[in-house]
mmCIF file with all atom_site columns, C-alpha atoms and ligand atoms in Angstrom:
data_model
loop_
_atom_site.group_PDB
_atom_site.id
_atom_site.type_symbol
_atom_site.label_atom_id
_atom_site.label_alt_id
_atom_site.label_comp_id
_atom_site.label_asym_id
_atom_site.label_entity_id
_atom_site.label_seq_id
_atom_site.pdbx_PDB_ins_code
_atom_site.Cartn_x
_atom_site.Cartn_y
_atom_site.Cartn_z
_atom_site.occupancy
_atom_site.B_iso_or_equiv
_atom_site.pdbx_formal_charge
_atom_site.auth_seq_id
_atom_site.auth_comp_id
_atom_site.auth_asym_id
_atom_site.auth_atom_id
_atom_site.pdbx_PDB_model_num
ATOM   1   C CA  . MET O 1 1   ? -62.646 -27.187 -138.960 1.00 88.00 ? 1   MET O CA  1
ATOM   2   C CA  . ARG O 1 2   ? -64.577 -27.008 -142.220 1.00 89.00 ? 2   ARG O CA  1
ATOM   3   C CA  . TYR O 1 3   ? -67.856 -26.549 -140.331 1.00 95.00 ? 3   TYR O CA  1
ATOM   4   C CA  . LEU O 1 4   ? -66.403 -23.703 -138.265 1.00 96.00 ? 4   LEU O CA  1
ATOM   5   C CA  . ALA O 1 5   ? -64.613 -21.949 -141.115 1.00 93.00 ? 5   ALA O CA  1
ATOM   6   C CA  . GLU O 1 6   ? -67.242 -22.415 -143.818 1.00 92.00 ? 6   GLU O CA  1
ATOM   7   C CA  . GLU O 1 7   ? -70.596 -22.658 -142.004 1.00 95.00 ? 7   GLU O CA  1
ATOM   8   C CA  . ALA O 1 8   ? -70.159 -20.956 -138.634 1.00 95.00 ? 8   ALA O CA  1
ATOM   9   C CA  . GLY O 1 9   ? -68.058 -18.122 -140.061 1.00 95.00 ? 9   GLY O CA  1
ATOM   10  C CA  . ILE O 1 10  ? -65.268 -18.454 -137.508 1.00 97.00 ? 10  ILE O CA  1
ATOM   11  C CA  . ARG O 1 11  ? -62.166 -16.495 -138.454 1.00 97.00 ? 11  ARG O CA  1
ATOM   12  C CA  . GLN O 1 12  ? -60.026 -17.085 -135.354 1.00 98.00 ? 12  GLN O CA  1
ATOM   13  C CA  . PHE O 1 13  ? -58.664 -20.375 -134.027 1.00 97.00 ? 13  PHE O CA  1
ATOM   14  C CA  . LEU O 1 14  ? -56.750 -21.219 -130.865 1.00 98.00 ? 14  LEU O CA  1
ATOM   15  C CA  . ASP O 1 15  ? -55.447 -24.763 -131.402 1.00 96.00 ? 15  ASP O CA  1
ATOM   16  C CA  . VAL O 1 16  ? -54.129 -26.138 -128.102 1.00 98.00 ? 16  VAL O CA  1
ATOM   17  C CA  . GLY O 1 17  ? -51.797 -29.124 -128.303 1.00 97.00 ? 17  GLY O CA  1
ATOM   18  C CA  . THR O 1 18  ? -51.520 -28.712 -132.017 1.00 94.00 ? 18  THR O CA  1
ATOM   19  C CA  . GLY O 1 19  ? -48.812 -31.321 -132.568 1.00 90.00 ? 19  GLY O CA  1
ATOM   20  C CA  . LEU O 1 20  ? -47.305 -29.710 -135.707 1.00 79.00 ? 20  LEU O CA  1
ATOM   21  C CA  . PRO O 1 21  ? -46.955 -30.987 -138.317 1.00 79.00 ? 21  PRO O CA  1
ATOM   22  C CA  . VAL O 1 22  ? -50.184 -32.955 -138.718 1.00 78.00 ? 22  VAL O CA  1
ATOM   23  C CA  . MET O 1 23  ? -51.868 -34.112 -141.929 1.00 77.00 ? 23  MET O CA  1
ATOM   24  C CA  . GLN O 1 24  ? -54.147 -31.099 -142.236 1.00 81.00 ? 24  GLN O CA  1
ATOM   25  C CA  . ASN O 1 25  ? -52.796 -28.196 -140.227 1.00 83.00 ? 25  ASN O CA  1
ATOM   26  C CA  . THR O 1 26  ? -55.402 -25.727 -139.026 1.00 83.00 ? 26  THR O CA  1
ATOM   27  C CA  . HIS O 1 27  ? -53.942 -22.758 -140.936 1.00 85.00 ? 27  HIS O CA  1
ATOM   28  C CA  . GLU O 1 28  ? -54.115 -24.808 -144.146 1.00 84.00 ? 28  GLU O CA  1
ATOM   29  C CA  . VAL O 1 29  ? -57.761 -25.821 -143.623 1.00 81.00 ? 29  VAL O CA  1
ATOM   30  C CA  . ALA O 1 30  ? -58.730 -22.208 -142.856 1.00 82.00 ? 30  ALA O CA  1
ATOM   31  C CA  . PRO O 1 31  ? -56.176 -20.142 -144.787 1.00 83.00 ? 31  PRO O CA  1
ATOM   32  C CA  . ASP O 1 32  ? -58.041 -16.849 -144.314 1.00 88.00 ? 32  ASP O CA  1
ATOM   33  C CA  . ALA O 1 33  ? -58.263 -17.206 -140.544 1.00 93.00 ? 33  ALA O CA  1
ATOM   34  C CA  . ARG O 1 34  ? -56.037 -15.979 -137.736 1.00 96.00 ? 34  ARG O CA  1
ATOM   35  C CA  . VAL O 1 35  ? -54.564 -19.101 -136.175 1.00 95.00 ? 35  VAL O CA  1
ATOM   36  C CA  . VAL O 1 36  ? -52.684 -19.451 -132.905 1.00 96.00 ? 36  VAL O CA  1
ATOM   37  C CA  . TYR O 1 37  ? -51.048 -22.770 -132.078 1.00 96.00 ? 37  TYR O CA  1
ATOM   38  C CA  . VAL O 1 38  ? -50.058 -23.858 -128.580 1.00 97.00 ? 38  VAL O CA  1
ATOM   39  C CA  . ASP O 1 39  ? -47.861 -26.785 -127.642 1.00 97.00 ? 39  ASP O CA  1
ATOM   40  C CA  . VAL O 1 40  ? -45.387 -27.780 -124.967 1.00 97.00 ? 40  VAL O CA  1
ATOM   41  C CA  . ASP O 1 41  ? -43.141 -30.078 -127.014 1.00 96.00 ? 41  ASP O CA  1
ATOM   42  C CA  . PRO O 1 42  ? -39.816 -28.528 -128.159 1.00 96.00 ? 42  PRO O CA  1
ATOM   43  C CA  . LEU O 1 43  ? -40.023 -30.559 -131.387 1.00 95.00 ? 43  LEU O CA  1
ATOM   44  C CA  . VAL O 1 44  ? -43.345 -28.924 -132.223 1.00 94.00 ? 44  VAL O CA  1
ATOM   45  C CA  . ALA O 1 45  ? -41.752 -25.531 -131.479 1.00 94.00 ? 45  ALA O CA  1
ATOM   46  C CA  . ALA O 1 46  ? -38.941 -26.361 -133.921 1.00 94.00 ? 46  ALA O CA  1
ATOM   47  C CA  . HIS O 1 47  ? -41.420 -27.319 -136.663 1.00 92.00 ? 47  HIS O CA  1
ATOM   48  C CA  . ALA O 1 48  ? -43.386 -24.120 -135.982 1.00 90.00 ? 48  ALA O CA  1
ATOM   49  C CA  . ARG O 1 49  ? -40.217 -22.024 -136.376 1.00 88.00 ? 49  ARG O CA  1
ATOM   50  C CA  . ASP O 1 50  ? -39.289 -23.778 -139.631 1.00 90.00 ? 50  ASP O CA  1
ATOM   51  C CA  . GLN O 1 51  ? -42.665 -24.093 -141.295 1.00 88.00 ? 51  GLN O CA  1
ATOM   52  C CA  . LEU O 1 52  ? -45.121 -21.383 -140.306 1.00 89.00 ? 52  LEU O CA  1
ATOM   53  C CA  . ASN O 1 53  ? -43.415 -18.400 -141.931 1.00 87.00 ? 53  ASN O CA  1
ATOM   54  C CA  . GLY O 1 54  ? -45.976 -15.996 -140.519 1.00 87.00 ? 54  GLY O CA  1
ATOM   55  C CA  . ALA O 1 55  ? -48.988 -18.092 -141.613 1.00 88.00 ? 55  ALA O CA  1
ATOM   56  C CA  . ALA O 1 56  ? -49.881 -18.647 -137.951 1.00 92.00 ? 56  ALA O CA  1
ATOM   57  C CA  . THR O 1 57  ? -48.632 -17.715 -134.497 1.00 95.00 ? 57  THR O CA  1
ATOM   58  C CA  . TYR O 1 58  ? -47.034 -20.275 -132.188 1.00 96.00 ? 58  TYR O CA  1
ATOM   59  C CA  . ILE O 1 59  ? -47.098 -20.059 -128.386 1.00 97.00 ? 59  ILE O CA  1
ATOM   60  C CA  . HIS O 1 60  ? -44.862 -22.412 -126.449 1.00 97.00 ? 60  HIS O CA  1
ATOM   61  C CA  . ALA O 1 61  ? -46.902 -23.062 -123.300 1.00 98.00 ? 61  ALA O CA  1
ATOM   62  C CA  . ASP O 1 62  ? -48.519 -25.675 -121.111 1.00 98.00 ? 62  ASP O CA  1
ATOM   63  C CA  . TYR O 1 63  ? -52.311 -25.882 -121.181 1.00 98.00 ? 63  TYR O CA  1
ATOM   64  C CA  . HIS O 1 64  ? -52.276 -26.074 -117.391 1.00 98.00 ? 64  HIS O CA  1
ATOM   65  C CA  . ASP O 1 65  ? -51.507 -22.360 -117.539 1.00 98.00 ? 65  ASP O CA  1
ATOM   66  C CA  . PRO O 1 66  ? -54.496 -20.963 -119.474 1.00 98.00 ? 66  PRO O CA  1
ATOM   67  C CA  . ASP O 1 67  ? -53.855 -17.409 -118.290 1.00 98.00 ? 67  ASP O CA  1
ATOM   68  C CA  . THR O 1 68  ? -50.429 -17.264 -119.959 1.00 98.00 ? 68  THR O CA  1
ATOM   69  C CA  . ILE O 1 69  ? -51.907 -18.738 -123.139 1.00 98.00 ? 69  ILE O CA  1
ATOM   70  C CA  . LEU O 1 70  ? -54.751 -16.201 -123.133 1.00 98.00 ? 70  LEU O CA  1
ATOM   71  C CA  . THR O 1 71  ? -52.397 -13.263 -122.528 1.00 98.00 ? 71  THR O CA  1
ATOM   72  C CA  . GLU O 1 72  ? -50.160 -14.316 -125.397 1.00 98.00 ? 72  GLU O CA  1
ATOM   73  C CA  . ALA O 1 73  ? -53.045 -15.253 -127.722 1.00 98.00 ? 73  ALA O CA  1
ATOM   74  C CA  . ALA O 1 74  ? -54.691 -11.857 -127.184 1.00 98.00 ? 74  ALA O CA  1
ATOM   75  C CA  . LYS O 1 75  ? -51.716 -10.295 -129.003 1.00 97.00 ? 75  LYS O CA  1
ATOM   76  C CA  . THR O 1 76  ? -52.924 -12.025 -132.193 1.00 97.00 ? 76  THR O CA  1
ATOM   77  C CA  . LEU O 1 77  ? -56.622 -12.758 -131.662 1.00 98.00 ? 77  LEU O CA  1
ATOM   78  C CA  . ASP O 1 78  ? -59.449 -10.287 -131.037 1.00 98.00 ? 78  ASP O CA  1
ATOM   79  C CA  . PHE O 1 79  ? -61.377 -11.670 -128.075 1.00 98.00 ? 79  PHE O CA  1
ATOM   80  C CA  . ASP O 1 80  ? -64.314 -9.362  -128.884 1.00 98.00 ? 80  ASP O CA  1
ATOM   81  C CA  . GLN O 1 81  ? -64.910 -11.547 -131.946 1.00 98.00 ? 81  GLN O CA  1
ATOM   82  C CA  . PRO O 1 82  ? -65.687 -15.297 -131.856 1.00 98.00 ? 82  PRO O CA  1
ATOM   83  C CA  . VAL O 1 83  ? -62.756 -17.672 -131.416 1.00 98.00 ? 83  VAL O CA  1
ATOM   84  C CA  . ALA O 1 84  ? -62.761 -21.459 -131.792 1.00 98.00 ? 84  ALA O CA  1
ATOM   85  C CA  . VAL O 1 85  ? -60.719 -23.111 -129.045 1.00 98.00 ? 85  VAL O CA  1
ATOM   86  C CA  . MET O 1 86  ? -59.544 -26.576 -130.013 1.00 98.00 ? 86  MET O CA  1
ATOM   87  C CA  . PHE O 1 87  ? -58.426 -29.416 -127.754 1.00 98.00 ? 87  PHE O CA  1
ATOM   88  C CA  . MET O 1 88  ? -57.964 -32.248 -130.225 1.00 97.00 ? 88  MET O CA  1
ATOM   89  C CA  . GLY O 1 89  ? -56.676 -35.435 -128.636 1.00 97.00 ? 89  GLY O CA  1
ATOM   90  C CA  . VAL O 1 90  ? -54.647 -33.652 -125.964 1.00 98.00 ? 90  VAL O CA  1
ATOM   91  C CA  . LEU O 1 91  ? -56.531 -33.579 -122.665 1.00 98.00 ? 91  LEU O CA  1
ATOM   92  C CA  . GLY O 1 92  ? -55.896 -37.247 -121.840 1.00 97.00 ? 92  GLY O CA  1
ATOM   93  C CA  . TYR O 1 93  ? -52.508 -36.106 -120.529 1.00 97.00 ? 93  TYR O CA  1
ATOM   94  C CA  . GLU O 1 94  ? -54.427 -34.533 -117.625 1.00 98.00 ? 94  GLU O CA  1
ATOM   95  C CA  . PRO O 1 95  ? -55.582 -37.292 -115.241 1.00 96.00 ? 95  PRO O CA  1
ATOM   96  C CA  . ASP O 1 96  ? -57.969 -35.176 -113.147 1.00 98.00 ? 96  ASP O CA  1
ATOM   97  C CA  . LEU O 1 97  ? -61.349 -34.474 -114.769 1.00 98.00 ? 97  LEU O CA  1
ATOM   98  C CA  . ALA O 1 98  ? -61.953 -31.440 -112.538 1.00 98.00 ? 98  ALA O CA  1
ATOM   99  C CA  . GLU O 1 99  ? -58.640 -29.938 -113.684 1.00 98.00 ? 99  GLU O CA  1
ATOM   100 C CA  . LEU O 1 100 ? -59.544 -30.688 -117.319 1.00 98.00 ? 100 LEU O CA  1
ATOM   101 C CA  . ASN O 1 101 ? -62.796 -28.789 -116.850 1.00 98.00 ? 101 ASN O CA  1
ATOM   102 C CA  . ARG O 1 102 ? -61.017 -25.889 -115.136 1.00 98.00 ? 102 ARG O CA  1
ATOM   103 C CA  . ILE O 1 103 ? -58.617 -25.573 -118.085 1.00 98.00 ? 103 ILE O CA  1
ATOM   104 C CA  . VAL O 1 104 ? -61.403 -25.651 -120.678 1.00 98.00 ? 104 VAL O CA  1
ATOM   105 C CA  . SER O 1 105 ? -63.703 -23.213 -118.897 1.00 98.00 ? 105 SER O CA  1
ATOM   106 C CA  . ARG O 1 106 ? -60.870 -20.787 -118.081 1.00 98.00 ? 106 ARG O CA  1
ATOM   107 C CA  . MET O 1 107 ? -59.835 -20.772 -121.734 1.00 98.00 ? 107 MET O CA  1
ATOM   108 C CA  . LEU O 1 108 ? -63.389 -19.975 -122.866 1.00 98.00 ? 108 LEU O CA  1
ATOM   109 C CA  . ALA O 1 109 ? -64.164 -17.411 -120.146 1.00 98.00 ? 109 ALA O CA  1
ATOM   110 C CA  . PRO O 1 110 ? -62.862 -14.216 -121.828 1.00 98.00 ? 110 PRO O CA  1
ATOM   111 C CA  . LEU O 1 111 ? -64.056 -15.136 -125.319 1.00 98.00 ? 111 LEU O CA  1
ATOM   112 C CA  . ALA O 1 112 ? -66.961 -13.451 -127.105 1.00 98.00 ? 112 ALA O CA  1
ATOM   113 C CA  . PRO O 1 113 ? -70.412 -15.038 -127.489 1.00 98.00 ? 113 PRO O CA  1
ATOM   114 C CA  . GLY O 1 114 ? -70.390 -17.119 -130.651 1.00 98.00 ? 114 GLY O CA  1
ATOM   115 C CA  . SER O 1 115 ? -67.031 -18.610 -129.733 1.00 98.00 ? 115 SER O CA  1
ATOM   116 C CA  . HIS O 1 116 ? -66.804 -22.391 -129.995 1.00 98.00 ? 116 HIS O CA  1
ATOM   117 C CA  . LEU O 1 117 ? -65.212 -25.276 -128.143 1.00 98.00 ? 117 LEU O CA  1
ATOM   118 C CA  . VAL O 1 118 ? -63.914 -28.161 -130.264 1.00 98.00 ? 118 VAL O CA  1
ATOM   119 C CA  . LEU O 1 119 ? -62.863 -31.113 -128.170 1.00 98.00 ? 119 LEU O CA  1
ATOM   120 C CA  . TRP O 1 120 ? -62.306 -34.772 -128.871 1.00 98.00 ? 120 TRP O CA  1
ATOM   121 C CA  . ASP O 1 121 ? -60.387 -37.405 -127.017 1.00 98.00 ? 121 ASP O CA  1
ATOM   122 C CA  . GLY O 1 122 ? -59.707 -41.114 -126.870 1.00 97.00 ? 122 GLY O CA  1
ATOM   123 C CA  . THR O 1 123 ? -62.359 -43.067 -124.952 1.00 98.00 ? 123 THR O CA  1
ATOM   124 C CA  . ASN O 1 124 ? -62.425 -46.186 -122.805 1.00 97.00 ? 124 ASN O CA  1
ATOM   125 C CA  . THR O 1 125 ? -65.230 -47.667 -124.901 1.00 94.00 ? 125 THR O CA  1
ATOM   126 C CA  . THR O 1 126 ? -63.347 -50.791 -126.054 1.00 94.00 ? 126 THR O CA  1
ATOM   127 C CA  . PRO O 1 127 ? -61.445 -53.171 -123.739 1.00 95.00 ? 127 PRO O CA  1
ATOM   128 C CA  . GLU O 1 128 ? -58.615 -53.762 -126.248 1.00 94.00 ? 128 GLU O CA  1
ATOM   129 C CA  . VAL O 1 129 ? -57.883 -50.036 -126.468 1.00 93.00 ? 129 VAL O CA  1
ATOM   130 C CA  . VAL O 1 130 ? -57.971 -49.685 -122.680 1.00 95.00 ? 130 VAL O CA  1
ATOM   131 C CA  . GLU O 1 131 ? -55.491 -52.576 -122.399 1.00 96.00 ? 131 GLU O CA  1
ATOM   132 C CA  . GLY O 1 132 ? -53.268 -50.947 -125.023 1.00 94.00 ? 132 GLY O CA  1
ATOM   133 C CA  . ALA O 1 133 ? -53.221 -47.670 -123.079 1.00 93.00 ? 133 ALA O CA  1
ATOM   134 C CA  . ALA O 1 134 ? -52.296 -49.562 -119.891 1.00 95.00 ? 134 ALA O CA  1
ATOM   135 C CA  . ARG O 1 135 ? -49.459 -51.380 -121.703 1.00 96.00 ? 135 ARG O CA  1
ATOM   136 C CA  . LEU O 1 136 ? -48.180 -48.048 -123.041 1.00 92.00 ? 136 LEU O CA  1
ATOM   137 C CA  . ALA O 1 137 ? -48.078 -46.590 -119.533 1.00 93.00 ? 137 ALA O CA  1
ATOM   138 C CA  . GLN O 1 138 ? -46.388 -49.717 -118.099 1.00 95.00 ? 138 GLN O CA  1
ATOM   139 C CA  . SER O 1 139 ? -43.743 -49.631 -120.830 1.00 96.00 ? 139 SER O CA  1
ATOM   140 C CA  . GLY O 1 140 ? -42.631 -46.157 -119.763 1.00 94.00 ? 140 GLY O CA  1
ATOM   141 C CA  . GLY O 1 141 ? -44.703 -44.201 -122.289 1.00 90.00 ? 141 GLY O CA  1
ATOM   142 C CA  . VAL O 1 142 ? -46.423 -41.019 -121.161 1.00 91.00 ? 142 VAL O CA  1
ATOM   143 C CA  . PRO O 1 143 ? -49.724 -42.233 -119.620 1.00 93.00 ? 143 PRO O CA  1
ATOM   144 C CA  . TYR O 1 144 ? -52.805 -41.185 -121.550 1.00 95.00 ? 144 TYR O CA  1
ATOM   145 C CA  . ILE O 1 145 ? -56.174 -41.237 -119.763 1.00 96.00 ? 145 ILE O CA  1
ATOM   146 C CA  . LEU O 1 146 ? -59.012 -42.696 -121.808 1.00 98.00 ? 146 LEU O CA  1
ATOM   147 C CA  . ARG O 1 147 ? -62.285 -41.313 -120.466 1.00 98.00 ? 147 ARG O CA  1
ATOM   148 C CA  . SER O 1 148 ? -65.917 -42.271 -120.900 1.00 98.00 ? 148 SER O CA  1
ATOM   149 C CA  . PRO O 1 149 ? -68.029 -40.198 -123.295 1.00 98.00 ? 149 PRO O CA  1
ATOM   150 C CA  . ALA O 1 150 ? -70.066 -39.133 -120.217 1.00 98.00 ? 150 ALA O CA  1
ATOM   151 C CA  . ASP O 1 151 ? -66.930 -37.693 -118.586 1.00 98.00 ? 151 ASP O CA  1
ATOM   152 C CA  . LEU O 1 152 ? -65.963 -35.888 -121.795 1.00 98.00 ? 152 LEU O CA  1
ATOM   153 C CA  . ALA O 1 153 ? -69.495 -34.451 -121.953 1.00 98.00 ? 153 ALA O CA  1
ATOM   154 C CA  . THR O 1 154 ? -68.861 -32.511 -118.726 1.00 98.00 ? 154 THR O CA  1
ATOM   155 C CA  . ALA O 1 155 ? -66.400 -30.264 -120.585 1.00 98.00 ? 155 ALA O CA  1
ATOM   156 C CA  . PHE O 1 156 ? -69.330 -28.927 -122.639 1.00 98.00 ? 156 PHE O CA  1
ATOM   157 C CA  . ASP O 1 157 ? -71.509 -27.945 -119.666 1.00 98.00 ? 157 ASP O CA  1
ATOM   158 C CA  . GLY O 1 158 ? -73.093 -24.528 -120.228 1.00 98.00 ? 158 GLY O CA  1
ATOM   159 C CA  . LEU O 1 159 ? -72.449 -24.607 -123.989 1.00 98.00 ? 159 LEU O CA  1
ATOM   160 C CA  . THR O 1 160 ? -74.810 -25.462 -126.856 1.00 98.00 ? 160 THR O CA  1
ATOM   161 C CA  . LEU O 1 161 ? -73.782 -28.585 -128.715 1.00 98.00 ? 161 LEU O CA  1
ATOM   162 C CA  . VAL O 1 162 ? -73.769 -28.334 -132.496 1.00 98.00 ? 162 VAL O CA  1
ATOM   163 C CA  . GLU O 1 163 ? -75.567 -31.285 -134.179 1.00 98.00 ? 163 GLU O CA  1
ATOM   164 C CA  . PRO O 1 164 ? -74.927 -34.232 -133.994 1.00 98.00 ? 164 PRO O CA  1
ATOM   165 C CA  . GLY O 1 165 ? -73.672 -33.545 -130.463 1.00 98.00 ? 165 GLY O CA  1
ATOM   166 C CA  . LEU O 1 166 ? -71.030 -35.614 -128.689 1.00 98.00 ? 166 LEU O CA  1
ATOM   167 C CA  . VAL O 1 167 ? -70.442 -38.655 -130.881 1.00 97.00 ? 167 VAL O CA  1
ATOM   168 C CA  . GLN O 1 168 ? -67.706 -40.941 -132.061 1.00 96.00 ? 168 GLN O CA  1
ATOM   169 C CA  . ILE O 1 169 ? -65.633 -38.490 -134.084 1.00 95.00 ? 169 ILE O CA  1
ATOM   170 C CA  . THR O 1 170 ? -65.919 -40.416 -137.325 1.00 93.00 ? 170 THR O CA  1
ATOM   171 C CA  . ALA O 1 171 ? -69.710 -39.922 -137.052 1.00 93.00 ? 171 ALA O CA  1
ATOM   172 C CA  . TRP O 1 172 ? -69.410 -36.117 -136.776 1.00 95.00 ? 172 TRP O CA  1
ATOM   173 C CA  . ARG O 1 173 ? -70.658 -35.039 -140.224 1.00 93.00 ? 173 ARG O CA  1
ATOM   174 C CA  . PRO O 1 174 ? -68.596 -37.594 -142.175 1.00 89.00 ? 174 PRO O CA  1
ATOM   175 C CA  . ASP O 1 175 ? -67.944 -36.827 -145.829 1.00 85.00 ? 175 ASP O CA  1
ATOM   176 C CA  . GLY O 1 176 ? -67.283 -40.437 -146.754 1.00 86.00 ? 176 GLY O CA  1
ATOM   177 C CA  . ASP O 1 177 ? -66.610 -43.817 -145.214 1.00 84.00 ? 177 ASP O CA  1
ATOM   178 C CA  . ALA O 1 178 ? -64.406 -43.581 -142.176 1.00 81.00 ? 178 ALA O CA  1
ATOM   179 C CA  . PRO O 1 179 ? -63.049 -46.332 -139.948 1.00 83.00 ? 179 PRO O CA  1
ATOM   180 C CA  . SER O 1 180 ? -64.537 -46.532 -136.473 1.00 83.00 ? 180 SER O CA  1
ATOM   181 C CA  . ILE O 1 181 ? -62.070 -45.268 -133.882 1.00 88.00 ? 181 ILE O CA  1
ATOM   182 C CA  . GLU O 1 182 ? -62.307 -45.076 -130.119 1.00 93.00 ? 182 GLU O CA  1
ATOM   183 C CA  . ALA O 1 183 ? -62.578 -41.327 -129.752 1.00 97.00 ? 183 ALA O CA  1
ATOM   184 C CA  . TYR O 1 184 ? -65.538 -39.072 -129.032 1.00 98.00 ? 184 TYR O CA  1
ATOM   185 C CA  . GLY O 1 185 ? -65.872 -35.388 -129.597 1.00 98.00 ? 185 GLY O CA  1
ATOM   186 C CA  . ALA O 1 186 ? -68.168 -32.459 -130.175 1.00 98.00 ? 186 ALA O CA  1
ATOM   187 C CA  . VAL O 1 187 ? -68.346 -28.870 -131.303 1.00 98.00 ? 187 VAL O CA  1
ATOM   188 C CA  . ALA O 1 188 ? -70.220 -26.475 -129.039 1.00 98.00 ? 188 ALA O CA  1
ATOM   189 C CA  . ARG O 1 189 ? -71.144 -22.798 -129.080 1.00 98.00 ? 189 ARG O CA  1
ATOM   190 C CA  . LYS O 1 190 ? -70.828 -20.287 -126.281 1.00 98.00 ? 190 LYS O CA  1
ATOM   191 C CA  . SER O 1 191 ? -73.887 -18.009 -125.836 1.00 97.00 ? 191 SER O CA  1
HETATM 192 C C1  . LIG M 2 .   ? -51.811 -36.679 -129.707 1.00 84.48 ? 1   LIG M C1  1
HETATM 193 S S1  . LIG M 2 .   ? -51.079 -35.124 -130.116 1.00 84.48 ? 1   LIG M S1  1
HETATM 194 C C2  . LIG M 2 .   ? -52.483 -34.332 -130.876 1.00 84.48 ? 1   LIG M C2  1
HETATM 195 C C3  . LIG M 2 .   ? -52.101 -33.460 -132.024 1.00 84.48 ? 1   LIG M C3  1
HETATM 196 C C4  . LIG M 2 .   ? -53.222 -32.756 -132.773 1.00 84.48 ? 1   LIG M C4  1
HETATM 197 N N1  . LIG M 2 .   ? -54.040 -31.928 -131.891 1.00 84.48 ? 1   LIG M N1  1
HETATM 198 C C5  . LIG M 2 .   ? -54.072 -33.691 -133.564 1.00 84.48 ? 1   LIG M C5  1
HETATM 199 O O1  . LIG M 2 .   ? -55.295 -33.648 -133.444 1.00 84.48 ? 1   LIG M O1  1
HETATM 200 O O2  . LIG M 2 .   ? -53.551 -34.485 -134.342 1.00 84.48 ? 1   LIG M O2  1
HETATM 201 C C6  . LIG M 2 .   ? -50.982 -34.329 -128.518 1.00 84.48 ? 1   LIG M C6  1
HETATM 202 C C7  . LIG M 2 .   ? -50.236 -33.003 -128.517 1.00 84.48 ? 1   LIG M C7  1
HETATM 203 O O3  . LIG M 2 .   ? -50.497 -32.365 -127.265 1.00 84.48 ? 1   LIG M O3  1
HETATM 204 C C8  . LIG M 2 .   ? -49.294 -31.757 -126.812 1.00 84.48 ? 1   LIG M C8  1
HETATM 205 N N2  . LIG M 2 .   ? -49.375 -31.587 -125.357 1.00 84.48 ? 1   LIG M N2  1
HETATM 206 C C9  . LIG M 2 .   ? -49.305 -32.554 -124.413 1.00 84.48 ? 1   LIG M C9  1
HETATM 207 N N3  . LIG M 2 .   ? -49.404 -32.032 -123.183 1.00 84.48 ? 1   LIG M N3  1
HETATM 208 C C10 . LIG M 2 .   ? -49.545 -30.682 -123.359 1.00 84.48 ? 1   LIG M C10 1
HETATM 209 C C11 . LIG M 2 .   ? -49.682 -29.597 -122.458 1.00 84.48 ? 1   LIG M C11 1
HETATM 210 N N4  . LIG M 2 .   ? -49.697 -29.796 -121.135 1.00 84.48 ? 1   LIG M N4  1
HETATM 211 N N5  . LIG M 2 .   ? -49.803 -28.348 -122.973 1.00 84.48 ? 1   LIG M N5  1
HETATM 212 C C12 . LIG M 2 .   ? -49.784 -28.148 -124.323 1.00 84.48 ? 1   LIG M C12 1
HETATM 213 N N6  . LIG M 2 .   ? -49.658 -29.151 -125.226 1.00 84.48 ? 1   LIG M N6  1
HETATM 214 C C13 . LIG M 2 .   ? -49.540 -30.405 -124.751 1.00 84.48 ? 1   LIG M C13 1
HETATM 215 C C14 . LIG M 2 .   ? -48.211 -32.747 -127.226 1.00 84.48 ? 1   LIG M C14 1
HETATM 216 O O4  . LIG M 2 .   ? -46.937 -32.144 -127.254 1.00 84.48 ? 1   LIG M O4  1
HETATM 217 C C15 . LIG M 2 .   ? -48.713 -33.168 -128.607 1.00 84.48 ? 1   LIG M C15 1
HETATM 218 O O5  . LIG M 2 .   ? -48.189 -32.334 -129.615 1.00 84.48 ? 1   LIG M O5  1
#
């Protein structure tokens, strides 16, 4: 977020699966930007109603329906100017990698050159974490698909990765010591 807002000059954010409230909400990290949040959870919608007070727009929608999201987001965002689309720890709810890629590419399709994709997700890079995800699913929790970094990389096809590329997220331009966590992500630019 800081890279996009401060270095890349992005002034518009479409944060899909925002999960309000989180520790650093997008509209707080980039207070001068136009921010649109999307989520499908009624609890997130309730927090958005109570807390946003016009600081950002909230769309209650499912990311499997990118066209509805784009139609609604276009009422707030100017698609002729760069937009950062964010999928932060949300696409593991979609089990099919081809569908994941359809969602991501459809969301980016109408956006101006200079727009960015920000995507990270949990990975299957450690057996203990994979076992934990399986236990969660067996216990009746909503299954979450942990993918390989190579599978996540396919979402960035056709885009230019910003340095350091697709890495463990705590290695993406860290500003201090961070614990190692089993999640990979990248920021990439649309030409
Ligand atoms: C693990 S939280 C991530 C929250 C936040 N992006 C972050 O980085 O902390 C996942 C969020 O994705 C939302 N979500 C799950 N499936 C979704 C879908 N099909 N469409 C939109 N949002 C979805 C959930 O409601 C939840 O708020």
